[in-house]
Amino acid sequence: MKAIERLLWSIALPGFGQFLNQKYIKGIIIMILEFFINVQSNFNEVIRLSFLGRIEESVHIINYQWLMFYPCLYFFAMWDAYKDAGGGKSPYAFLPFVFSAYFVTIGLMYSTKLTIFGIFFGPIWLPILSVIPGVVVGLIIKELLIRLNKTGSE
């Protein structure tokens, strides 16, 4: 339960899970990076506009060069807090986090052009939706690697 709590606090704000794990320097560094990337990319304003349905407008003010750093920082902070709190002990437990970061980054890259069923999701909603295939692919690869290692050791 402790690991899940840290994970959820890291989802709320990267760095919070590290503070709860008493990893203060790491938490401060992650928080500073999160705020810096957030400000440089105009992320909060883009989120606000996306929630208001002004997605086209959000595309024009976002700084993709900065926002591309966010998914890796975000998912690393979650993984790190979860692991430090005792979670992730199974082999390859990090893979869903890694693939989520990867898929969210790809979703961000395609967020200016891609529509799904005629719906333009933009730089907030498409990356959020990209978490789902990221977690699924990560879990599948994790399971395949575990089975492969069991087969190889028998």
mmCIF file with all atom_site columns, C-alpha atoms in Angstrom:
data_model
loop_
_atom_site.group_PDB
_atom_site.id
_atom_site.type_symbol
_atom_site.label_atom_id
_atom_site.label_alt_id
_atom_site.label_comp_id
_atom_site.label_asym_id
_atom_site.label_entity_id
_atom_site.label_seq_id
_atom_site.pdbx_PDB_ins_code
_atom_site.Cartn_x
_atom_site.Cartn_y
_atom_site.Cartn_z
_atom_site.occupancy
_atom_site.B_iso_or_equiv
_atom_site.pdbx_formal_charge
_atom_site.auth_seq_id
_atom_site.auth_comp_id
_atom_site.auth_asym_id
_atom_site.auth_atom_id
_atom_site.pdbx_PDB_model_num
ATOM 1   C CA . MET A 1 1   ? 0.000   0.000   0.000   1.00 0.00 ? 1   MET A CA 1
ATOM 2   C CA . LYS A 1 2   ? 2.883   2.363   0.789   1.00 0.00 ? 2   LYS A CA 1
ATOM 3   C CA . ALA A 1 3   ? 4.292   1.971   -2.749  1.00 0.00 ? 3   ALA A CA 1
ATOM 4   C CA . ILE A 1 4   ? 0.911   2.724   -4.357  1.00 0.00 ? 4   ILE A CA 1
ATOM 5   C CA . GLU A 1 5   ? 0.533   5.831   -2.183  1.00 0.00 ? 5   GLU A CA 1
ATOM 6   C CA . ARG A 1 6   ? 3.936   7.106   -3.349  1.00 0.00 ? 6   ARG A CA 1
ATOM 7   C CA . LEU A 1 7   ? 3.037   6.337   -6.946  1.00 0.00 ? 7   LEU A CA 1
ATOM 8   C CA . LEU A 1 8   ? -0.238  8.262   -6.705  1.00 0.00 ? 8   LEU A CA 1
ATOM 9   C CA . TRP A 1 9   ? 1.435   11.288  -5.094  1.00 0.00 ? 9   TRP A CA 1
ATOM 10  C CA . SER A 1 10  ? 3.988   11.255  -7.913  1.00 0.00 ? 10  SER A CA 1
ATOM 11  C CA . ILE A 1 11  ? 1.154   11.315  -10.421 1.00 0.00 ? 11  ILE A CA 1
ATOM 12  C CA . ALA A 1 12  ? -0.221  14.391  -8.637  1.00 0.00 ? 12  ALA A CA 1
ATOM 13  C CA . LEU A 1 13  ? 3.158   16.154  -8.748  1.00 0.00 ? 13  LEU A CA 1
ATOM 14  C CA . PRO A 1 14  ? 6.502   14.620  -9.637  1.00 0.00 ? 14  PRO A CA 1
ATOM 15  C CA . GLY A 1 15  ? 8.743   14.828  -6.589  1.00 0.00 ? 15  GLY A CA 1
ATOM 16  C CA . PHE A 1 16  ? 6.029   14.357  -3.945  1.00 0.00 ? 16  PHE A CA 1
ATOM 17  C CA . GLY A 1 17  ? 6.628   10.586  -3.829  1.00 0.00 ? 17  GLY A CA 1
ATOM 18  C CA . GLN A 1 18  ? 10.334  11.184  -3.272  1.00 0.00 ? 18  GLN A CA 1
ATOM 19  C CA . PHE A 1 19  ? 9.549   13.536  -0.378  1.00 0.00 ? 19  PHE A CA 1
ATOM 20  C CA . LEU A 1 20  ? 7.323   10.886  1.192   1.00 0.00 ? 20  LEU A CA 1
ATOM 21  C CA . ASN A 1 21  ? 10.190  8.402   0.776   1.00 0.00 ? 21  ASN A CA 1
ATOM 22  C CA . GLN A 1 22  ? 12.457  10.924  2.539   1.00 0.00 ? 22  GLN A CA 1
ATOM 23  C CA . LYS A 1 23  ? 14.598  11.332  -0.584  1.00 0.00 ? 23  LYS A CA 1
ATOM 24  C CA . TYR A 1 24  ? 14.565  15.108  -0.273  1.00 0.00 ? 24  TYR A CA 1
ATOM 25  C CA . ILE A 1 25  ? 17.402  16.041  -2.641  1.00 0.00 ? 25  ILE A CA 1
ATOM 26  C CA . LYS A 1 26  ? 15.991  13.806  -5.367  1.00 0.00 ? 26  LYS A CA 1
ATOM 27  C CA . GLY A 1 27  ? 12.499  15.215  -4.735  1.00 0.00 ? 27  GLY A CA 1
ATOM 28  C CA . ILE A 1 28  ? 13.728  18.809  -4.936  1.00 0.00 ? 28  ILE A CA 1
ATOM 29  C CA . ILE A 1 29  ? 15.618  18.135  -8.178  1.00 0.00 ? 29  ILE A CA 1
ATOM 30  C CA . ILE A 1 30  ? 12.607  16.431  -9.766  1.00 0.00 ? 30  ILE A CA 1
ATOM 31  C CA . MET A 1 31  ? 10.287  19.237  -8.639  1.00 0.00 ? 31  MET A CA 1
ATOM 32  C CA . ILE A 1 32  ? 12.592  21.954  -9.954  1.00 0.00 ? 32  ILE A CA 1
ATOM 33  C CA . LEU A 1 33  ? 12.872  20.159  -13.297 1.00 0.00 ? 33  LEU A CA 1
ATOM 34  C CA . GLU A 1 34  ? 9.103   19.676  -13.413 1.00 0.00 ? 34  GLU A CA 1
ATOM 35  C CA . PHE A 1 35  ? 8.402   23.356  -12.742 1.00 0.00 ? 35  PHE A CA 1
ATOM 36  C CA . PHE A 1 36  ? 11.082  24.494  -15.185 1.00 0.00 ? 36  PHE A CA 1
ATOM 37  C CA . ILE A 1 37  ? 9.807   22.282  -18.021 1.00 0.00 ? 37  ILE A CA 1
ATOM 38  C CA . ASN A 1 38  ? 6.230   23.236  -17.162 1.00 0.00 ? 38  ASN A CA 1
ATOM 39  C CA . VAL A 1 39  ? 6.930   26.970  -17.393 1.00 0.00 ? 39  VAL A CA 1
ATOM 40  C CA . GLN A 1 40  ? 9.158   26.754  -20.475 1.00 0.00 ? 40  GLN A CA 1
ATOM 41  C CA . SER A 1 41  ? 6.613   24.667  -22.388 1.00 0.00 ? 41  SER A CA 1
ATOM 42  C CA . ASN A 1 42  ? 3.519   26.703  -21.346 1.00 0.00 ? 42  ASN A CA 1
ATOM 43  C CA . PHE A 1 43  ? 2.105   23.394  -20.125 1.00 0.00 ? 43  PHE A CA 1
ATOM 44  C CA . ASN A 1 44  ? -0.411  24.740  -17.594 1.00 0.00 ? 44  ASN A CA 1
ATOM 45  C CA . GLU A 1 45  ? -1.940  27.122  -20.116 1.00 0.00 ? 45  GLU A CA 1
ATOM 46  C CA . VAL A 1 46  ? -2.132  24.322  -22.685 1.00 0.00 ? 46  VAL A CA 1
ATOM 47  C CA . ILE A 1 47  ? -3.883  22.106  -20.136 1.00 0.00 ? 47  ILE A CA 1
ATOM 48  C CA . ARG A 1 48  ? -6.314  24.914  -19.310 1.00 0.00 ? 48  ARG A CA 1
ATOM 49  C CA . LEU A 1 49  ? -7.133  25.567  -22.964 1.00 0.00 ? 49  LEU A CA 1
ATOM 50  C CA . SER A 1 50  ? -7.540  21.848  -23.661 1.00 0.00 ? 50  SER A CA 1
ATOM 51  C CA . PHE A 1 51  ? -9.987  21.444  -20.797 1.00 0.00 ? 51  PHE A CA 1
ATOM 52  C CA . LEU A 1 52  ? -11.943 24.387  -22.191 1.00 0.00 ? 52  LEU A CA 1
ATOM 53  C CA . GLY A 1 53  ? -12.087 22.691  -25.603 1.00 0.00 ? 53  GLY A CA 1
ATOM 54  C CA . ARG A 1 54  ? -9.782  25.250  -27.237 1.00 0.00 ? 54  ARG A CA 1
ATOM 55  C CA . ILE A 1 55  ? -7.410  22.588  -28.489 1.00 0.00 ? 55  ILE A CA 1
ATOM 56  C CA . GLU A 1 56  ? -6.380  24.323  -31.738 1.00 0.00 ? 56  GLU A CA 1
ATOM 57  C CA . GLU A 1 57  ? -5.372  27.364  -29.708 1.00 0.00 ? 57  GLU A CA 1
ATOM 58  C CA . SER A 1 58  ? -3.323  25.206  -27.333 1.00 0.00 ? 58  SER A CA 1
ATOM 59  C CA . VAL A 1 59  ? -1.293  23.824  -30.262 1.00 0.00 ? 59  VAL A CA 1
ATOM 60  C CA . HIS A 1 60  ? -0.128  27.332  -31.154 1.00 0.00 ? 60  HIS A CA 1
ATOM 61  C CA . ILE A 1 61  ? 1.194   28.274  -27.712 1.00 0.00 ? 61  ILE A CA 1
ATOM 62  C CA . ILE A 1 62  ? 2.852   25.052  -26.639 1.00 0.00 ? 62  ILE A CA 1
ATOM 63  C CA . ASN A 1 63  ? 6.624   24.747  -26.801 1.00 0.00 ? 63  ASN A CA 1
ATOM 64  C CA . TYR A 1 64  ? 7.160   21.192  -27.991 1.00 0.00 ? 64  TYR A CA 1
ATOM 65  C CA . GLN A 1 65  ? 10.937  21.428  -27.617 1.00 0.00 ? 65  GLN A CA 1
ATOM 66  C CA . TRP A 1 66  ? 10.496  21.727  -23.859 1.00 0.00 ? 66  TRP A CA 1
ATOM 67  C CA . LEU A 1 67  ? 7.440   19.532  -23.416 1.00 0.00 ? 67  LEU A CA 1
ATOM 68  C CA . MET A 1 68  ? 9.229   16.563  -25.015 1.00 0.00 ? 68  MET A CA 1
ATOM 69  C CA . PHE A 1 69  ? 11.239  16.248  -21.772 1.00 0.00 ? 69  PHE A CA 1
ATOM 70  C CA . TYR A 1 70  ? 8.138   15.969  -19.605 1.00 0.00 ? 70  TYR A CA 1
ATOM 71  C CA . PRO A 1 71  ? 6.982   12.351  -20.214 1.00 0.00 ? 71  PRO A CA 1
ATOM 72  C CA . CYS A 1 72  ? 10.338  10.818  -19.271 1.00 0.00 ? 72  CYS A CA 1
ATOM 73  C CA . LEU A 1 73  ? 10.669  12.954  -16.151 1.00 0.00 ? 73  LEU A CA 1
ATOM 74  C CA . TYR A 1 74  ? 7.057   12.273  -15.165 1.00 0.00 ? 74  TYR A CA 1
ATOM 75  C CA . PHE A 1 75  ? 7.197   8.488   -15.529 1.00 0.00 ? 75  PHE A CA 1
ATOM 76  C CA . PHE A 1 76  ? 10.677  8.252   -14.037 1.00 0.00 ? 76  PHE A CA 1
ATOM 77  C CA . ALA A 1 77  ? 9.465   10.141  -10.941 1.00 0.00 ? 77  ALA A CA 1
ATOM 78  C CA . MET A 1 78  ? 6.546   7.715   -10.612 1.00 0.00 ? 78  MET A CA 1
ATOM 79  C CA . TRP A 1 79  ? 8.746   4.649   -11.053 1.00 0.00 ? 79  TRP A CA 1
ATOM 80  C CA . ASP A 1 80  ? 11.419  5.926   -8.692  1.00 0.00 ? 80  ASP A CA 1
ATOM 81  C CA . ALA A 1 81  ? 8.962   6.751   -5.893  1.00 0.00 ? 81  ALA A CA 1
ATOM 82  C CA . TYR A 1 82  ? 7.173   3.421   -6.350  1.00 0.00 ? 82  TYR A CA 1
ATOM 83  C CA . LYS A 1 83  ? 10.445  1.433   -6.345  1.00 0.00 ? 83  LYS A CA 1
ATOM 84  C CA . ASP A 1 84  ? 11.926  3.285   -3.353  1.00 0.00 ? 84  ASP A CA 1
ATOM 85  C CA . ALA A 1 85  ? 8.758   2.558   -1.369  1.00 0.00 ? 85  ALA A CA 1
ATOM 86  C CA . GLY A 1 86  ? 9.152   -1.186  -1.917  1.00 0.00 ? 86  GLY A CA 1
ATOM 87  C CA . GLY A 1 87  ? 7.133   -1.664  -5.091  1.00 0.00 ? 87  GLY A CA 1
ATOM 88  C CA . GLY A 1 88  ? 8.312   -3.079  -8.356  1.00 0.00 ? 88  GLY A CA 1
ATOM 89  C CA . LYS A 1 89  ? 10.097  -6.122  -6.994  1.00 0.00 ? 89  LYS A CA 1
ATOM 90  C CA . SER A 1 90  ? 8.994   -8.422  -9.779  1.00 0.00 ? 90  SER A CA 1
ATOM 91  C CA . PRO A 1 91  ? 11.360  -8.763  -12.725 1.00 0.00 ? 91  PRO A CA 1
ATOM 92  C CA . TYR A 1 92  ? 11.001  -6.075  -15.377 1.00 0.00 ? 92  TYR A CA 1
ATOM 93  C CA . ALA A 1 93  ? 8.463   -4.143  -13.290 1.00 0.00 ? 93  ALA A CA 1
ATOM 94  C CA . PHE A 1 94  ? 9.839   -0.915  -14.761 1.00 0.00 ? 94  PHE A CA 1
ATOM 95  C CA . LEU A 1 95  ? 8.716   -1.756  -18.317 1.00 0.00 ? 95  LEU A CA 1
ATOM 96  C CA . PRO A 1 96  ? 5.141   -0.377  -18.099 1.00 0.00 ? 96  PRO A CA 1
ATOM 97  C CA . PHE A 1 97  ? 6.599   2.939   -16.895 1.00 0.00 ? 97  PHE A CA 1
ATOM 98  C CA . VAL A 1 98  ? 9.242   3.036   -19.627 1.00 0.00 ? 98  VAL A CA 1
ATOM 99  C CA . PHE A 1 99  ? 6.829   2.181   -22.418 1.00 0.00 ? 99  PHE A CA 1
ATOM 100 C CA . SER A 1 100 ? 4.292   4.679   -21.102 1.00 0.00 ? 100 SER A CA 1
ATOM 101 C CA . ALA A 1 101 ? 6.922   7.421   -21.303 1.00 0.00 ? 101 ALA A CA 1
ATOM 102 C CA . TYR A 1 102 ? 7.820   6.281   -24.805 1.00 0.00 ? 102 TYR A CA 1
ATOM 103 C CA . PHE A 1 103 ? 4.218   6.133   -26.065 1.00 0.00 ? 103 PHE A CA 1
ATOM 104 C CA . VAL A 1 104 ? 3.294   9.468   -24.462 1.00 0.00 ? 104 VAL A CA 1
ATOM 105 C CA . THR A 1 105 ? 6.294   11.067  -26.173 1.00 0.00 ? 105 THR A CA 1
ATOM 106 C CA . ILE A 1 106 ? 5.188   9.612   -29.513 1.00 0.00 ? 106 ILE A CA 1
ATOM 107 C CA . GLY A 1 107 ? 1.626   10.789  -28.832 1.00 0.00 ? 107 GLY A CA 1
ATOM 108 C CA . LEU A 1 108 ? 2.987   14.264  -28.189 1.00 0.00 ? 108 LEU A CA 1
ATOM 109 C CA . MET A 1 109 ? 4.944   14.231  -31.466 1.00 0.00 ? 109 MET A CA 1
ATOM 110 C CA . TYR A 1 110 ? 1.837   13.315  -33.470 1.00 0.00 ? 110 TYR A CA 1
ATOM 111 C CA . SER A 1 111 ? -0.550  15.505  -31.473 1.00 0.00 ? 111 SER A CA 1
ATOM 112 C CA . THR A 1 112 ? -0.592  18.337  -34.025 1.00 0.00 ? 112 THR A CA 1
ATOM 113 C CA . LYS A 1 113 ? -1.735  16.161  -36.923 1.00 0.00 ? 113 LYS A CA 1
ATOM 114 C CA . LEU A 1 114 ? -3.393  12.948  -35.768 1.00 0.00 ? 114 LEU A CA 1
ATOM 115 C CA . THR A 1 115 ? -7.137  12.593  -35.478 1.00 0.00 ? 115 THR A CA 1
ATOM 116 C CA . ILE A 1 116 ? -8.891  9.475   -34.217 1.00 0.00 ? 116 ILE A CA 1
ATOM 117 C CA . PHE A 1 117 ? -12.370 8.854   -35.628 1.00 0.00 ? 117 PHE A CA 1
ATOM 118 C CA . GLY A 1 118 ? -12.322 12.459  -36.842 1.00 0.00 ? 118 GLY A CA 1
ATOM 119 C CA . ILE A 1 119 ? -11.566 13.862  -33.391 1.00 0.00 ? 119 ILE A CA 1
ATOM 120 C CA . PHE A 1 120 ? -8.538  16.108  -32.901 1.00 0.00 ? 120 PHE A CA 1
ATOM 121 C CA . PHE A 1 121 ? -7.195  15.445  -29.404 1.00 0.00 ? 121 PHE A CA 1
ATOM 122 C CA . GLY A 1 122 ? -4.223  17.813  -29.415 1.00 0.00 ? 122 GLY A CA 1
ATOM 123 C CA . PRO A 1 123 ? -1.152  17.983  -27.181 1.00 0.00 ? 123 PRO A CA 1
ATOM 124 C CA . ILE A 1 124 ? -2.884  17.035  -23.919 1.00 0.00 ? 124 ILE A CA 1
ATOM 125 C CA . TRP A 1 125 ? -5.505  14.428  -24.679 1.00 0.00 ? 125 TRP A CA 1
ATOM 126 C CA . LEU A 1 126 ? -3.586  12.368  -27.282 1.00 0.00 ? 126 LEU A CA 1
ATOM 127 C CA . PRO A 1 127 ? -0.565  11.881  -24.991 1.00 0.00 ? 127 PRO A CA 1
ATOM 128 C CA . ILE A 1 128 ? -2.880  10.994  -22.103 1.00 0.00 ? 128 ILE A CA 1
ATOM 129 C CA . LEU A 1 129 ? -4.617  8.407   -24.287 1.00 0.00 ? 129 LEU A CA 1
ATOM 130 C CA . SER A 1 130 ? -1.172  7.105   -25.281 1.00 0.00 ? 130 SER A CA 1
ATOM 131 C CA . VAL A 1 131 ? -0.569  5.947   -21.702 1.00 0.00 ? 131 VAL A CA 1
ATOM 132 C CA . ILE A 1 132 ? -2.989  3.060   -22.266 1.00 0.00 ? 132 ILE A CA 1
ATOM 133 C CA . PRO A 1 133 ? -1.078  1.346   -25.103 1.00 0.00 ? 133 PRO A CA 1
ATOM 134 C CA . GLY A 1 134 ? 2.174   2.162   -23.297 1.00 0.00 ? 134 GLY A CA 1
ATOM 135 C CA . VAL A 1 135 ? 1.117   0.308   -20.159 1.00 0.00 ? 135 VAL A CA 1
ATOM 136 C CA . VAL A 1 136 ? -0.329  -2.591  -22.177 1.00 0.00 ? 136 VAL A CA 1
ATOM 137 C CA . VAL A 1 137 ? 2.805   -2.999  -24.330 1.00 0.00 ? 137 VAL A CA 1
ATOM 138 C CA . GLY A 1 138 ? 5.012   -2.715  -21.236 1.00 0.00 ? 138 GLY A CA 1
ATOM 139 C CA . LEU A 1 139 ? 3.019   -5.395  -19.417 1.00 0.00 ? 139 LEU A CA 1
ATOM 140 C CA . ILE A 1 140 ? 3.055   -7.701  -22.448 1.00 0.00 ? 140 ILE A CA 1
ATOM 141 C CA . ILE A 1 141 ? 6.812   -7.367  -22.929 1.00 0.00 ? 141 ILE A CA 1
ATOM 142 C CA . LYS A 1 142 ? 7.354   -7.834  -19.190 1.00 0.00 ? 142 LYS A CA 1
ATOM 143 C CA . GLU A 1 143 ? 5.325   -11.050 -19.244 1.00 0.00 ? 143 GLU A CA 1
ATOM 144 C CA . LEU A 1 144 ? 7.097   -12.315 -22.372 1.00 0.00 ? 144 LEU A CA 1
ATOM 145 C CA . LEU A 1 145 ? 10.518  -11.684 -20.836 1.00 0.00 ? 145 LEU A CA 1
ATOM 146 C CA . ILE A 1 146 ? 9.538   -13.426 -17.609 1.00 0.00 ? 146 ILE A CA 1
ATOM 147 C CA . ARG A 1 147 ? 8.268   -16.463 -19.549 1.00 0.00 ? 147 ARG A CA 1
ATOM 148 C CA . LEU A 1 148 ? 11.363  -16.461 -21.759 1.00 0.00 ? 148 LEU A CA 1
ATOM 149 C CA . ASN A 1 149 ? 13.617  -16.446 -18.703 1.00 0.00 ? 149 ASN A CA 1
ATOM 150 C CA . LYS A 1 150 ? 11.645  -19.299 -17.096 1.00 0.00 ? 150 LYS A CA 1
ATOM 151 C CA . THR A 1 151 ? 11.871  -21.355 -20.282 1.00 0.00 ? 151 THR A CA 1
ATOM 152 C CA . GLY A 1 152 ? 15.589  -20.637 -20.616 1.00 0.00 ? 152 GLY A CA 1
ATOM 153 C CA . SER A 1 153 ? 16.351  -21.647 -17.028 1.00 0.00 ? 153 SER A CA 1
ATOM 154 C CA . GLU A 1 154 ? 14.550  -24.992 -17.191 1.00 0.00 ? 154 GLU A CA 1
#
